[in-house]
mmCIF file of C-alpha atoms and ligand atoms in Angstrom:
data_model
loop_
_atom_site.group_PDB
_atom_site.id
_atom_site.type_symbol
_atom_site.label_atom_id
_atom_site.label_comp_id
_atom_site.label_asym_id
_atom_site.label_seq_id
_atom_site.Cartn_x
_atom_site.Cartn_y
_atom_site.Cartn_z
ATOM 1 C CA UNK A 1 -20.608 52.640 153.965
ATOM 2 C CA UNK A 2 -17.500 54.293 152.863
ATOM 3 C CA UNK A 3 -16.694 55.147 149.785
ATOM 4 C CA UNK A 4 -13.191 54.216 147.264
ATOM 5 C CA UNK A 5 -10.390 56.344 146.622
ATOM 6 C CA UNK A 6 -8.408 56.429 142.957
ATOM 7 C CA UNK A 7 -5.184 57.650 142.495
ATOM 8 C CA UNK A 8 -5.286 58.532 138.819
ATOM 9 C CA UNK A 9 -2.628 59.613 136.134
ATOM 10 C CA UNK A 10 -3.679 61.532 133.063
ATOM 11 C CA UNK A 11 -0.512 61.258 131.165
ATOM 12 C CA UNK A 12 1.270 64.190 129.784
ATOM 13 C CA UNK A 13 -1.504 66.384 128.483
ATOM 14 C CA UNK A 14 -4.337 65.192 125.696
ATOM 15 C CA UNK A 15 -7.171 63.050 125.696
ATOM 16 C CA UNK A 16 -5.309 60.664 123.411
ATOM 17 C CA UNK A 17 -3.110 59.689 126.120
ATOM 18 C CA UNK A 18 -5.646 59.520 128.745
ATOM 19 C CA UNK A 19 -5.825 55.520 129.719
ATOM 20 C CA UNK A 20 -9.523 54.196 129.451
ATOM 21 C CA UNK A 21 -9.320 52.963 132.933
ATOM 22 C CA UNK A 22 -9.011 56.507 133.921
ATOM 23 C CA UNK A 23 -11.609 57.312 131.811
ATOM 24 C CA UNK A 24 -13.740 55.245 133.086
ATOM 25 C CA UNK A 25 -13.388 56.302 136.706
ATOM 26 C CA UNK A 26 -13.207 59.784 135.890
ATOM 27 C CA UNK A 27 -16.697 59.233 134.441
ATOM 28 C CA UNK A 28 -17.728 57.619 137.481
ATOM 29 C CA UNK A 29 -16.276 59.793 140.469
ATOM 30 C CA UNK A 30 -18.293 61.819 142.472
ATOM 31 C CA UNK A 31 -15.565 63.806 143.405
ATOM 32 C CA UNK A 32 -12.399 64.786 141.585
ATOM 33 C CA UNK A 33 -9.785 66.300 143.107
ATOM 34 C CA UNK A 34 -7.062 67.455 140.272
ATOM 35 C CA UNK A 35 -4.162 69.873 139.691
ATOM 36 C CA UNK A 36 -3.462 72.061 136.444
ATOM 37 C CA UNK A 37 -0.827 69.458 135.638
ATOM 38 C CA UNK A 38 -3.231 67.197 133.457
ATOM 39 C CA UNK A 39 -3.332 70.301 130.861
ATOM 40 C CA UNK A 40 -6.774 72.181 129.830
ATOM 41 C CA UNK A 41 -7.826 69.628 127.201
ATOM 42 C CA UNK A 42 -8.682 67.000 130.018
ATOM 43 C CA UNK A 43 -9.813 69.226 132.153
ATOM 44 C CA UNK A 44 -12.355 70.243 129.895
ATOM 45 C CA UNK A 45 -14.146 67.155 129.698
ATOM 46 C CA UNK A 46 -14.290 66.915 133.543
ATOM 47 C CA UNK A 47 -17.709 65.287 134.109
ATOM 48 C CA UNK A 48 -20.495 68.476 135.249
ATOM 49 C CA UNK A 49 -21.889 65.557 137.277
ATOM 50 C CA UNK A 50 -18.953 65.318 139.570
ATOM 51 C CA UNK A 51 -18.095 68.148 142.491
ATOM 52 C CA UNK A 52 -14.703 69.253 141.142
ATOM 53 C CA UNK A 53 -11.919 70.839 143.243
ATOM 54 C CA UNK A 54 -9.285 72.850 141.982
ATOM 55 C CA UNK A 55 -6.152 71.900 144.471
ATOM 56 C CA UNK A 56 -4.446 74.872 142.717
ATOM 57 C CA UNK A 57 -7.106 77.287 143.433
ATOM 58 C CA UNK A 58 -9.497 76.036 146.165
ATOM 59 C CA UNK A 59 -12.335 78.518 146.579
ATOM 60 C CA UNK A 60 -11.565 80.981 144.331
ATOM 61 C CA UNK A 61 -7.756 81.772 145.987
ATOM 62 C CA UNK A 62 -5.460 79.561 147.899
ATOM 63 C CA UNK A 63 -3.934 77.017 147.088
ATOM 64 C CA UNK A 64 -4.276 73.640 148.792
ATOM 65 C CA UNK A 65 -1.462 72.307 150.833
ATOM 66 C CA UNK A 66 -0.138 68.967 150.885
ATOM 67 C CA UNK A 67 -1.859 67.672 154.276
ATOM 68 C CA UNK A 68 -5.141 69.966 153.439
ATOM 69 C CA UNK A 69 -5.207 67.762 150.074
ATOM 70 C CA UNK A 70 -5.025 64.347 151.975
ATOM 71 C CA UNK A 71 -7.395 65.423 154.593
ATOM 72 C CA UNK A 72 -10.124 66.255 151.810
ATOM 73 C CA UNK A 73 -9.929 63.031 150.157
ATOM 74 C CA UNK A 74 -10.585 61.315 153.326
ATOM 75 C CA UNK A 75 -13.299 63.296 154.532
ATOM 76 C CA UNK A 76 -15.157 62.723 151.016
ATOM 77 C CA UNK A 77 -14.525 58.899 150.652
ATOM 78 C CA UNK A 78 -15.921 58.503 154.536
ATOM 79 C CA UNK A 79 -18.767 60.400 153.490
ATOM 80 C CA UNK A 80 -19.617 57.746 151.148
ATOM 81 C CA UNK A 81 -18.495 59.037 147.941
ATOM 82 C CA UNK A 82 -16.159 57.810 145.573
ATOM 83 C CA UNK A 83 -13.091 60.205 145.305
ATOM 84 C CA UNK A 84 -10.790 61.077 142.597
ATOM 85 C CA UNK A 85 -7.807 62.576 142.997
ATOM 86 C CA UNK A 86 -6.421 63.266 139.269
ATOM 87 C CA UNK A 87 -2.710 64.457 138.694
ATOM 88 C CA UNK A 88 -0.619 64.764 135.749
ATOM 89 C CA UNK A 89 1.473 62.026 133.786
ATOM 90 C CA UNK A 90 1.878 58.767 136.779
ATOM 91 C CA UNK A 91 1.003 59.677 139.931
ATOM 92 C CA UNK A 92 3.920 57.652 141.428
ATOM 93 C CA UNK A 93 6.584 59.751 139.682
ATOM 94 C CA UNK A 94 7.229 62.967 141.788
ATOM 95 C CA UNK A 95 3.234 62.823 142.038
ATOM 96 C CA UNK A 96 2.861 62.477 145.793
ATOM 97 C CA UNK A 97 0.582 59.303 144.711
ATOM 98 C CA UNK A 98 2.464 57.438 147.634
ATOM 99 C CA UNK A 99 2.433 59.953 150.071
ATOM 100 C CA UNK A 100 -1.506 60.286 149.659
ATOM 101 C CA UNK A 101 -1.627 56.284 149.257
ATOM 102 C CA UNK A 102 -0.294 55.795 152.666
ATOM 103 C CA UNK A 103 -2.558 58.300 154.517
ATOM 104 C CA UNK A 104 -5.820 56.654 152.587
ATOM 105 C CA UNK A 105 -4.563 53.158 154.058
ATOM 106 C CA UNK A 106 -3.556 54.487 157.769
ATOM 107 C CA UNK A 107 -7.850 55.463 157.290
ATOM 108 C CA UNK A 108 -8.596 52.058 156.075
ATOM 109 C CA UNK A 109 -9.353 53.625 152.845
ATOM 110 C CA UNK A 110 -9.832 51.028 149.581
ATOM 111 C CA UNK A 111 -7.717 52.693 146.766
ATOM 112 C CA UNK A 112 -6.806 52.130 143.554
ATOM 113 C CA UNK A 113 -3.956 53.200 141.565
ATOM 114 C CA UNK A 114 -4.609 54.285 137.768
ATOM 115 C CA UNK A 115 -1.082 54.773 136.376
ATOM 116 C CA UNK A 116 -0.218 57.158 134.105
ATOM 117 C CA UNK A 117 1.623 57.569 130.703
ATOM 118 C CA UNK A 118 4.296 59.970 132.306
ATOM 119 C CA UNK A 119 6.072 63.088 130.731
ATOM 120 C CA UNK A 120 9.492 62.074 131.720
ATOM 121 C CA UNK A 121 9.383 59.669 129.332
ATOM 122 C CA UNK A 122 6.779 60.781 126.664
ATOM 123 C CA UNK A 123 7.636 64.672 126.226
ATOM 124 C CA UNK A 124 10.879 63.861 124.946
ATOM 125 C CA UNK A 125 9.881 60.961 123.011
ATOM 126 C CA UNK A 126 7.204 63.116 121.097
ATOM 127 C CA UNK A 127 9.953 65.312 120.097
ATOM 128 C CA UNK A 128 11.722 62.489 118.864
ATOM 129 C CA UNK A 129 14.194 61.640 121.932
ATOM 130 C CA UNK A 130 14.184 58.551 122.972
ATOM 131 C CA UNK A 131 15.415 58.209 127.106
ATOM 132 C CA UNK A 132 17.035 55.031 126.061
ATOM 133 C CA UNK A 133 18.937 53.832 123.150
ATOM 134 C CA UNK A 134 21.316 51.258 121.945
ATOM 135 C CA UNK A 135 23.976 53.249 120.660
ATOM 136 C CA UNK A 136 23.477 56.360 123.605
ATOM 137 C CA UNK A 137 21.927 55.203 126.447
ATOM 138 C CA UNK A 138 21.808 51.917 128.162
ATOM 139 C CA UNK A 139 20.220 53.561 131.531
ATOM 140 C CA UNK A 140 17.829 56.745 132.640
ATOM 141 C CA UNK A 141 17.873 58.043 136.208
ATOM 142 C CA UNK A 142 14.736 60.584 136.495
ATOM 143 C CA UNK A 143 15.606 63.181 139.183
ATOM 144 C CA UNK A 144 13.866 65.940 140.525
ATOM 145 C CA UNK A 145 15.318 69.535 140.138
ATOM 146 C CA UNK A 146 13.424 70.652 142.893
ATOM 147 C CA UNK A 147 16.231 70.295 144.954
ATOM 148 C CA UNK A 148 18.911 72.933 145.078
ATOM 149 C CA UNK A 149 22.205 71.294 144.783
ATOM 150 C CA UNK A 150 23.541 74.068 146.704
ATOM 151 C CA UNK A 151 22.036 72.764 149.689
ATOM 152 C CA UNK A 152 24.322 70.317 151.458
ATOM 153 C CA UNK A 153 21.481 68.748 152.318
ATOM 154 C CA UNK A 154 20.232 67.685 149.349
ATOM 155 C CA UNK A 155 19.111 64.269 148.995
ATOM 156 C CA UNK A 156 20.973 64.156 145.716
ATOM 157 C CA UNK A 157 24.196 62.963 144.982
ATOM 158 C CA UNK A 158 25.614 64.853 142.012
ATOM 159 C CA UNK A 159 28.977 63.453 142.292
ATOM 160 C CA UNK A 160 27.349 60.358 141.544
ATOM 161 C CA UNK A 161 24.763 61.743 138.984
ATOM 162 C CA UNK A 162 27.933 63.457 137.595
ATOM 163 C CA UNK A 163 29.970 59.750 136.618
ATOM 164 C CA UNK A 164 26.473 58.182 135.679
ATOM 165 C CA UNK A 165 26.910 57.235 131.663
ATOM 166 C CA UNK A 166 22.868 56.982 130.554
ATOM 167 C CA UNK A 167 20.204 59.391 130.021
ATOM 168 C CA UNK A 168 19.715 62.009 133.237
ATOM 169 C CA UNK A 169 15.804 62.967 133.013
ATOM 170 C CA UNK A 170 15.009 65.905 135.202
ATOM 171 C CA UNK A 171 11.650 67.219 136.270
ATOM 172 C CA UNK A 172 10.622 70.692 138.113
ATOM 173 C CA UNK A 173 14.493 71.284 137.121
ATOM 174 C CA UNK A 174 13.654 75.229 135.576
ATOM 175 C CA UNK A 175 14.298 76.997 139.139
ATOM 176 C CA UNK A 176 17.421 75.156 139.676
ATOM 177 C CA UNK A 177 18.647 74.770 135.908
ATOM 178 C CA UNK A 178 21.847 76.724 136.918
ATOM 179 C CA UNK A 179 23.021 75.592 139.300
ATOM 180 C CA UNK A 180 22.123 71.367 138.151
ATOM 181 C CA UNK A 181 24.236 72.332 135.162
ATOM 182 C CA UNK A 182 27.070 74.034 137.555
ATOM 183 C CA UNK A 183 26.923 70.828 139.793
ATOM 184 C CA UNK A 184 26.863 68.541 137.160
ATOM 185 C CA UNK A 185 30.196 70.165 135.324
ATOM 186 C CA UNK A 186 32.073 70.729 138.301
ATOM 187 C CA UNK A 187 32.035 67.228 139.398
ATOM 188 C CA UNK A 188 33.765 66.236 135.914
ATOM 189 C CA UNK A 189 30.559 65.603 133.584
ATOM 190 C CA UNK A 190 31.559 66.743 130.045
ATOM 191 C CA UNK A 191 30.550 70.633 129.241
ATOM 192 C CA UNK A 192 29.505 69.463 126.206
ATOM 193 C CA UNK A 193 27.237 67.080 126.844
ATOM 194 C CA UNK A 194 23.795 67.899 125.270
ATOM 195 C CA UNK A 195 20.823 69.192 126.802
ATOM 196 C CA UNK A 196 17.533 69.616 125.785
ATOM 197 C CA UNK A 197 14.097 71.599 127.517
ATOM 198 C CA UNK A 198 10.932 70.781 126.433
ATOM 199 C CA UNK A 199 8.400 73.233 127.613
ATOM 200 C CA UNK A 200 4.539 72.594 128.205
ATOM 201 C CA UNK A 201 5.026 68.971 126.428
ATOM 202 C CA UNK A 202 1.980 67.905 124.041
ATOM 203 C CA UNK A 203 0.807 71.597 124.462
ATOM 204 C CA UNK A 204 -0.318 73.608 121.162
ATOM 205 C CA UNK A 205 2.312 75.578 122.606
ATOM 206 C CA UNK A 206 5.165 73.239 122.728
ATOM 207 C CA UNK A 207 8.351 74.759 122.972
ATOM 208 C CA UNK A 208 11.861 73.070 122.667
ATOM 209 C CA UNK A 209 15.465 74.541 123.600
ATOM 210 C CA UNK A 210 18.610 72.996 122.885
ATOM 211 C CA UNK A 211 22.094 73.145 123.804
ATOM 212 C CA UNK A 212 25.318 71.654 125.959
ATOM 213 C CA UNK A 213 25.606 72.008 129.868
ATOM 214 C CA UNK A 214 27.868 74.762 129.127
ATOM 215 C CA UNK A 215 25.561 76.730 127.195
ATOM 216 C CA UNK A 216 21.993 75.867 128.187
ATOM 217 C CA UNK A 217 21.736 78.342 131.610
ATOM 218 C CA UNK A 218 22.117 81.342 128.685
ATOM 219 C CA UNK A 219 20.278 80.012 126.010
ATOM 220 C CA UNK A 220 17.411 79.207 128.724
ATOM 221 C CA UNK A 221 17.344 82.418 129.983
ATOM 222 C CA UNK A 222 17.429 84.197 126.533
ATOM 223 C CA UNK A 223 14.731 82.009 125.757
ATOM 224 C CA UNK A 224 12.726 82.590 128.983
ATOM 225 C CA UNK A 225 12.411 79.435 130.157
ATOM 226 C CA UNK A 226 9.461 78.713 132.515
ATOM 227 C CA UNK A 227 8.078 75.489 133.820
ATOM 228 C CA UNK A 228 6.574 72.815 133.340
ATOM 229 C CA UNK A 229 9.112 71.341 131.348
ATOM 230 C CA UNK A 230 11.027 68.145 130.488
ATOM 231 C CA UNK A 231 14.816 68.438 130.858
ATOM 232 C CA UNK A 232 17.129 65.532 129.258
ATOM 233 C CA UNK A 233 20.547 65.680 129.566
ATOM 234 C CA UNK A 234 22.553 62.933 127.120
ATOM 235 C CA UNK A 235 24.171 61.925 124.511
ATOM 236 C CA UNK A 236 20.482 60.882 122.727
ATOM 237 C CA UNK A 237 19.740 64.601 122.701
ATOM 238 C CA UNK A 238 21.188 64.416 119.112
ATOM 239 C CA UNK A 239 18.541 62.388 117.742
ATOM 240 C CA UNK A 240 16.402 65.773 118.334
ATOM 241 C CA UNK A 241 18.383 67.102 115.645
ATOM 242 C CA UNK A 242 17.917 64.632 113.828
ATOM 243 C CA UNK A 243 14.461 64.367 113.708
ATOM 244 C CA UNK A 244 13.815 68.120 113.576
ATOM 245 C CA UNK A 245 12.910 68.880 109.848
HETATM 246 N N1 LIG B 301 3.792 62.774 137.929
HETATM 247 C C1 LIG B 301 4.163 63.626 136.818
HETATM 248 C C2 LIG B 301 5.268 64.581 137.214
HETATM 249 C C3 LIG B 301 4.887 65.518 138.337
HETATM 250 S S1 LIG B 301 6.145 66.639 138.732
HETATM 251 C C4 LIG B 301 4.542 62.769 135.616
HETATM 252 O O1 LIG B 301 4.665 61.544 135.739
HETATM 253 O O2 LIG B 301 4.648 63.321 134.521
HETATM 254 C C5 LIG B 301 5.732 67.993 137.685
HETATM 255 C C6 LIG B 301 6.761 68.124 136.583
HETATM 256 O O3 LIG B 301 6.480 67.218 135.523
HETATM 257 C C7 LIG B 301 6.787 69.454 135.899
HETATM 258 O O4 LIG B 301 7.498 70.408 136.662
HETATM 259 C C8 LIG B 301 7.523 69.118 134.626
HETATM 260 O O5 LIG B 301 8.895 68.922 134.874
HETATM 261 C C9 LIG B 301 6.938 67.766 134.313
HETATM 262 N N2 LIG B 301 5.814 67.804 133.354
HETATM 263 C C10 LIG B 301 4.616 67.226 133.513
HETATM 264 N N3 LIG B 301 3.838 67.375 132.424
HETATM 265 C C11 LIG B 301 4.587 68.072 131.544
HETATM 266 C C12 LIG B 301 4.378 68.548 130.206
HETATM 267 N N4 LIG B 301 3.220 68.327 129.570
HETATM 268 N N5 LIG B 301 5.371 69.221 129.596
HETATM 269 C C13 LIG B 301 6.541 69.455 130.218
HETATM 270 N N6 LIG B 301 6.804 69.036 131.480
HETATM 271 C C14 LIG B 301 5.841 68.350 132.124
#
């Protein structure tokens, strides 16, 4: 008898925004596969019960690859159990939820998908931006920074991301702040446009930088900027001020 595989979101960081159908399947795994993303707080309450695997730090040092990952999962669900595999916010945004879901299926592996509450759209709203908004924002394209617009390769078009009039929502985007905010300007998108970087999201140590495209590669750096964080670039930026005290 093999076992069942969950793909499970934990949201941005907090029990509170932990879904009770992950919860409950937390509760219930016998293994759990997870990542730092999910934040200590959930972590913590990581049933003892459970064999628990650290994809960041796998026996004590490295850190598990992609394929190493997938492999794991199906090697514990065929030995009967039922498997885990925890990540933070959804694990269909920038998660590799489908890449895993695919390889479960090619085994004839039964998943199921616990979404998540993700942080592209709840770390800025718990600072009080909204992605959308009637007066700002009638769109929001969530990119991932982790490619270097330098790279003519890139799967992203920033001549097109450029022109685009809604909310821009980019993840893993520290590294590559620079030059987004170089590519983004030289294909005609206003200097001025606002920008905001919300570090380690729902974190007692939330941190939030603001400024314009022109200004935010100097203020992040003077700031020390490190990842994770939530980067919106818009015009509903400026309801941060307006909701900061
Ligand atoms: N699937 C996740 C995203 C995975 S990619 C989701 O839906 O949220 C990892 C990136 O997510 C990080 O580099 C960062 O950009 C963002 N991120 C996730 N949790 C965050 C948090 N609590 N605070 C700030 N950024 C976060």
């Amino acid at each position: 008898m093999t076992g069942k595989a969950y793909l499970v979101g934990s949201g941005p960081g907090g029990l509170g925004l932990l879904t009770m159908r992950a919860r409950e399947v937390i509760d219930r795994a016998d293994v759990i596969l997870y990542d730092q993303l999910p934040g200590e707080e959930i972590l913590a309450t990581l049933p003892g019960s459970a064999e628990l695997i650290d994809c960041g730090k796998y026996g004590g040092s490295h850190t598990l690859e992609q394929h190493e990952i997938e492999a794991l999962m199906v090697e514990k669900v065929k030995a009967g159990k039922t498997v885990v595999r925890l990540k933070g916010g959804d694990p269909f945004l920038f998660g590799r939820g489908g890449e895993e879901i695919e390889v479960l299926r090619e085994h004839g592996i039964r998943v199921e998908v616990v979404p998540g509450i993700t942080s592209a759209i709840a770390v800025p709203e718990m600072v009080g931006i909204p992605v959308t908004h009637r007066k700002y924002a009638s769109q929001v394209t969530f990119i991932t920074g982790h490619e270097d617009p330098t790279k003519p390769e890139s799967a992203l078009d920033w001549e097109v991301l450029s022109r685009l009039k809604g909310t821009l929502v980019i993840l893993m985007g520290v590294k590559n702040l620079p030059a987004i905010a170089e590519a983004l300007t030289a294909h005609g998108k206003d200097p001025e446009t606002p920008v905001a970087i919300i570090e380690r999201g729902l974190r007692p140590d939330q941190r939030v930088t603001v400024g314009t495209l022109a200004d935010i590669t100097g203020k992040a750096r003077a700031a020390g900027v490190r990842p994770p964080a939530v980067i919106v670039i818009g015009g509903v930026v400026e309801l941060y001020e307006e909701f900061a005290e």
